[in-house]
Coordinates of C-alpha atoms in Angstrom, one line a residue:
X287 CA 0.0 0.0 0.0
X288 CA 1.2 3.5 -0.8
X289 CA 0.9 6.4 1.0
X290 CA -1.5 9.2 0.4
X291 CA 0.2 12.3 -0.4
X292 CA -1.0 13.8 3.0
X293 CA 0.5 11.1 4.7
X294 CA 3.8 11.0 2.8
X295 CA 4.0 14.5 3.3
X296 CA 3.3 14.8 7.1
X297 CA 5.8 11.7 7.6
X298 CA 8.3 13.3 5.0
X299 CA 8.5 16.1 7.8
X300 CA 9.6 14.0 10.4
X301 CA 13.5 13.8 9.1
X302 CA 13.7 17.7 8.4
X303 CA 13.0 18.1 12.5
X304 CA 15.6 15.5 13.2
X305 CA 17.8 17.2 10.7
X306 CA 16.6 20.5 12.7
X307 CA 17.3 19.7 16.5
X308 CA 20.7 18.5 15.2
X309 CA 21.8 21.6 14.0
X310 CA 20.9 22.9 17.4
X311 CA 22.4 19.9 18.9
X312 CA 19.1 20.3 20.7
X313 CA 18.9 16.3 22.4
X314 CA 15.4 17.6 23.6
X315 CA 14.0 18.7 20.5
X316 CA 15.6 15.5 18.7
X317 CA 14.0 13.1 21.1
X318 CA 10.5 14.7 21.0
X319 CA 10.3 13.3 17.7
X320 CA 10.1 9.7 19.3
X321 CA 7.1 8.3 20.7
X322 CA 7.7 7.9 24.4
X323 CA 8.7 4.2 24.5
X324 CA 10.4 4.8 20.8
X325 CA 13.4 2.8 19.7
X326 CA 16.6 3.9 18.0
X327 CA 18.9 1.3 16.4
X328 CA 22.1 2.4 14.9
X329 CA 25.5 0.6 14.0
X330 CA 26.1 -0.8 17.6
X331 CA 23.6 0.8 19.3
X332 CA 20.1 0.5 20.8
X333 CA 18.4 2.8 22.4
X334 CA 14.5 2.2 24.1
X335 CA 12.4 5.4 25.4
X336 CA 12.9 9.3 25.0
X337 CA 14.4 9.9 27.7
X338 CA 16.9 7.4 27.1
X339 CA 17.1 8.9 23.5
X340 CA 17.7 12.3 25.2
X341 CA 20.3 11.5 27.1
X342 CA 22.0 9.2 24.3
X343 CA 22.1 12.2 22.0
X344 CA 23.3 14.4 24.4
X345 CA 26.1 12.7 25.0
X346 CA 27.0 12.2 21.6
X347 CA 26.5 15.7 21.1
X348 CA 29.0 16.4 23.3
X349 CA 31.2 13.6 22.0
X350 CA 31.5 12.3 18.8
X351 CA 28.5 14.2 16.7
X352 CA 30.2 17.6 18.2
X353 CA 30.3 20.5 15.8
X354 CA 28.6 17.9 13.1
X355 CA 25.1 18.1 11.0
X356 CA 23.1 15.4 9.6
X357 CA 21.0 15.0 6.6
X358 CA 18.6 12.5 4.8
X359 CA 16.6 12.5 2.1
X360 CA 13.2 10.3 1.5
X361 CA 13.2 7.9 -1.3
X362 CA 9.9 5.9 -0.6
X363 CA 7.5 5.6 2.0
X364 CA 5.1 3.0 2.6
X365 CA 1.5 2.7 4.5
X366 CA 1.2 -0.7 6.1
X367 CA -1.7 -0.2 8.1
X368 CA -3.8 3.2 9.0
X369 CA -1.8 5.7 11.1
X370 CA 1.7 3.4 10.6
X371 CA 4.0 4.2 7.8
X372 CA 7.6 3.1 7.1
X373 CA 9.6 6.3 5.2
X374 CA 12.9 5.1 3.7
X375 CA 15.9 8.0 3.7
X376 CA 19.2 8.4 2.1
X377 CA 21.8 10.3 4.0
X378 CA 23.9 10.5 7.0
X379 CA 26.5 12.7 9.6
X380 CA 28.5 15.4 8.3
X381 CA 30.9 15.6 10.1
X382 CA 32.6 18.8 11.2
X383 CA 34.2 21.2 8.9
X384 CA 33.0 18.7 6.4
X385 CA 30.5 19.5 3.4
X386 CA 29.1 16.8 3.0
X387 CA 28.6 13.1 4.0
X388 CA 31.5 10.9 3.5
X389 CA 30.9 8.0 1.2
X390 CA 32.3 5.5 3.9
X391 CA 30.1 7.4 6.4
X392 CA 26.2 7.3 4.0
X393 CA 23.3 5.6 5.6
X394 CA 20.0 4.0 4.5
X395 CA 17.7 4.4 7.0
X396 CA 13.9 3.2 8.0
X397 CA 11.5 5.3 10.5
X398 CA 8.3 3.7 11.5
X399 CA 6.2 6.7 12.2
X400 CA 2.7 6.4 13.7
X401 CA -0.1 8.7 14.2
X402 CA -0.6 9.8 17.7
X403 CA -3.0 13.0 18.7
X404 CA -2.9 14.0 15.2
X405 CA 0.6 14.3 14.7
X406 CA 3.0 12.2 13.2
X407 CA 5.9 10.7 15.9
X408 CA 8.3 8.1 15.2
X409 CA 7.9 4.8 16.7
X410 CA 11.1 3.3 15.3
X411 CA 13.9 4.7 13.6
X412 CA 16.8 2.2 12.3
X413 CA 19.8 3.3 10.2
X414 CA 22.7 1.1 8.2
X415 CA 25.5 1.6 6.5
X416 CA 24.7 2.2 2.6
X417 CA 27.3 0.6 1.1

C-alpha cells in the first residue's frame, strides 16, 4: 500500500526536524520526535524510550556528533496499516568542517512513524550503512 500524499508528506517532515534539533544539537528537541517508549537502532547501538534517546544524544553531542550536522533524504514511503507508515531515507553525519557526508560514512535508513493526537511521531527509527 502507498501512502496518500497527505501522509507521505506529514511523515516526509519527520526527518527535516531531526535534521533540525541536530543543528541545534538540541537532544530535547531531537527526542521529542520519538514516541515515548520509541526505539533507536544504529550501528552498535540500541536505544529504548525518549528519555533514554535524550540522554544518548546528548552525549554524543558532546562527544563524537560535536560540531557535526546530519542529513537525509526520502526515497519511498510506505502505509502498512492506517496511522503506521515506514519512510525510507538516504543520508547520514557530516561531520565537522565537512560539506558533505563521506561515502564510507552514507546511511539508508527506516523510520516507522505512527499517528498519535494528530501528529506524526516516530515509533522506530533504524539506520545502516549504505554501502
Amino acid at each position: 500500500m502507498t501512502a496518500t500524499a497527505d501522509t507521505a508528506t506529514g511523515v516526509a517532515a519527520l526527518p527535516g526536524q531531526i535534521v533540525a534539533a541536530w543543528a541545534r544539537h538540541d537532544a530535547e528537541a531531537f527526542a521529542d520526535v520519538f514516541v515515548e517508549d520509541g526505539t533507536m537502532i544504529l550501528p552498535g547501538v540500541h536505544v529504548k524510550g525518549r528519555d533514554n534517546i535524550a540522554k544518548f544524544m546528548a552525549g554524543a553531542f558532546a562527544t563524537a556528533y560535536q560540531g557535526s550536522q546530519v542529513t537525509g533524504t526520502p526515497f519511498d514511503a510506505r502505509e502498512i496499516a492506517p496511522g503506521v507508515v515506514v519512510l525510507y531515507t538516504e543520508g547520514g553525519v557530516i561531520q565537522a568542517g565537512d560539506t558533505e557526508v563521506a561515502d564510507n560514512a552514507k546511511v539508508r535508513a527506516s523510520w516507522t512513524a505512527v499517528l498519535r493526537d494528530g501528529e506524526w511521531k516516530l515509533a522506530a527509527y533504524q539506520n545502516t550503512p549504505r554501502d
